[in-house]
Amino acid sequence: MVRLKARYLLFEILYPNRAELLGNADGKLFIKTLRQNIETYFGEYGMGQCQSMLVMKFFNPDTGLGIIRVGRGQEKIVQAAMTLMTHMNTDPVIIRIRRVSGTVKKSQEHALAISKQELFAI
């Protein structure tokens, strides 16, 4: 039996109107929009490749940080689809991929460091 290897993508959602979108943004909406983008840009073949391992592990709407688990071979497809994402529902967004890691622990540590930097910047 072969172990499925995964990559964890730490991303940040940048909102022009952060206060309006905070209530509407959640992990399920992001995954739904991401799946639509994958199917739009890479077709059913790309969606079929990515669908089995595409899982939202963490999302914080206050900071806009999230972690997604993807298969190791499909990481570039998901990165491209996230980069090309311009809207969630009707709200304009910009997705910034902050880190790609092989373990969820390192992604969480980096997310915590980013949150601390933003907190001390205030």
Coordinates of C-alpha atoms in Angstrom, one line a residue:
M1 CA 0.0 0.0 0.0
V2 CA 1.3 3.4 -1.0
R3 CA 0.9 6.4 1.3
L4 CA -0.6 9.4 -0.4
K5 CA 1.7 12.4 -0.1
A6 CA 0.2 15.8 0.3
R7 CA 1.2 19.4 0.2
Y8 CA -0.3 22.1 2.4
L9 CA -0.8 25.6 0.8
L10 CA -0.9 28.5 3.2
F11 CA -2.7 31.3 1.5
E12 CA -4.0 34.8 2.3
I13 CA -7.2 36.4 1.0
L14 CA -6.8 40.1 0.4
Y15 CA -10.1 42.0 0.3
P16 CA -10.6 45.6 -0.9
N17 CA -13.5 46.0 1.5
R18 CA -12.5 43.8 4.3
A19 CA -15.3 44.8 6.7
E20 CA -18.0 43.9 4.2
L21 CA -16.6 40.5 3.2
L22 CA -15.6 39.2 6.7
G23 CA -19.1 38.0 7.4
N24 CA -19.5 36.3 4.0
A25 CA -16.1 34.6 3.8
D26 CA -15.8 31.0 5.0
G27 CA -13.9 27.9 4.0
K28 CA -16.8 26.2 2.2
L29 CA -17.4 29.2 -0.1
F30 CA -13.6 29.4 -0.8
I31 CA -13.4 25.6 -1.7
K32 CA -16.5 25.9 -3.9
T33 CA -15.1 28.8 -5.8
L34 CA -11.7 27.1 -6.1
R35 CA -13.3 24.0 -7.5
Q36 CA -15.2 26.1 -10.1
N37 CA -11.9 27.8 -11.1
I38 CA -10.1 24.5 -11.4
E39 CA -12.8 23.2 -13.7
T40 CA -12.9 26.4 -15.7
Y41 CA -9.2 26.6 -16.3
F42 CA -8.2 22.9 -16.3
G43 CA -11.4 21.2 -17.3
E44 CA -12.8 18.0 -16.0
Y45 CA -9.5 16.2 -16.1
G46 CA -7.9 18.8 -13.8
M47 CA -10.9 18.7 -11.5
G48 CA -10.8 14.9 -11.4
Q49 CA -7.1 14.9 -10.4
C50 CA -7.5 17.5 -7.6
Q51 CA -10.9 16.5 -6.2
S52 CA -9.8 13.6 -4.0
M53 CA -7.3 15.4 -1.8
L54 CA -8.6 19.0 -1.9
V55 CA -9.5 19.8 1.7
M56 CA -9.7 23.0 3.7
K57 CA -7.7 22.3 6.9
F58 CA -7.9 25.8 8.4
F59 CA -9.5 29.2 7.6
N60 CA -9.6 32.3 9.7
P61 CA -11.9 35.0 8.2
D62 CA -10.5 37.7 10.6
T63 CA -6.9 37.4 9.2
G64 CA -7.8 36.0 5.8
L65 CA -5.3 33.1 6.3
G66 CA -6.1 29.5 5.4
I67 CA -4.5 26.2 4.8
I68 CA -5.5 23.8 2.0
R69 CA -4.3 20.2 1.6
V70 CA -3.7 19.0 -2.0
G71 CA -2.1 16.0 -3.5
R72 CA 1.6 16.4 -4.2
G73 CA 1.2 16.0 -8.0
Q74 CA -1.6 18.5 -8.2
E75 CA -0.1 21.4 -6.2
K76 CA 0.8 23.4 -9.3
I77 CA -2.8 23.1 -10.7
V78 CA -4.3 24.3 -7.5
Q79 CA -1.8 27.1 -7.1
A80 CA -2.6 28.4 -10.6
A81 CA -6.3 28.2 -10.0
M82 CA -6.0 30.1 -6.7
T83 CA -3.8 32.8 -8.4
L84 CA -6.4 33.2 -11.1
M85 CA -9.3 33.6 -8.7
T86 CA -10.6 37.1 -8.8
H87 CA -14.0 36.9 -7.1
M88 CA -15.8 35.1 -4.3
N89 CA -19.5 35.4 -5.0
T90 CA -19.5 38.9 -6.4
D91 CA -16.9 40.4 -4.1
P92 CA -13.4 41.0 -5.7
V93 CA -10.5 39.2 -3.9
I94 CA -6.8 38.6 -4.4
I95 CA -5.3 35.3 -3.3
R96 CA -1.7 35.3 -2.2
I97 CA 0.0 32.0 -1.6
R98 CA 2.3 32.5 1.4
R99 CA 3.9 29.1 1.8
V100 CA 3.9 25.5 0.4
S101 CA 4.8 22.9 2.9
G102 CA 4.9 19.1 3.2
T103 CA 3.5 19.1 6.8
V104 CA 0.5 20.9 8.3
K105 CA 2.5 21.7 11.4
K106 CA 5.0 23.9 9.5
S107 CA 2.2 25.6 7.7
Q108 CA 0.5 26.4 11.0
E109 CA 3.7 27.7 12.5
H110 CA 4.2 30.0 9.6
A111 CA 0.5 31.2 9.8
L112 CA 1.0 31.9 13.5
A113 CA 4.2 33.9 12.7
I114 CA 2.3 36.0 10.1
S115 CA -0.5 36.7 12.5
K116 CA 2.0 37.8 15.2
Q117 CA 3.7 40.2 12.7
E118 CA 0.3 41.7 11.8
L119 CA -0.6 42.0 15.4
F120 CA 2.6 43.8 16.3
A121 CA 2.3 46.1 13.3
I122 CA -0.9 47.6 14.7

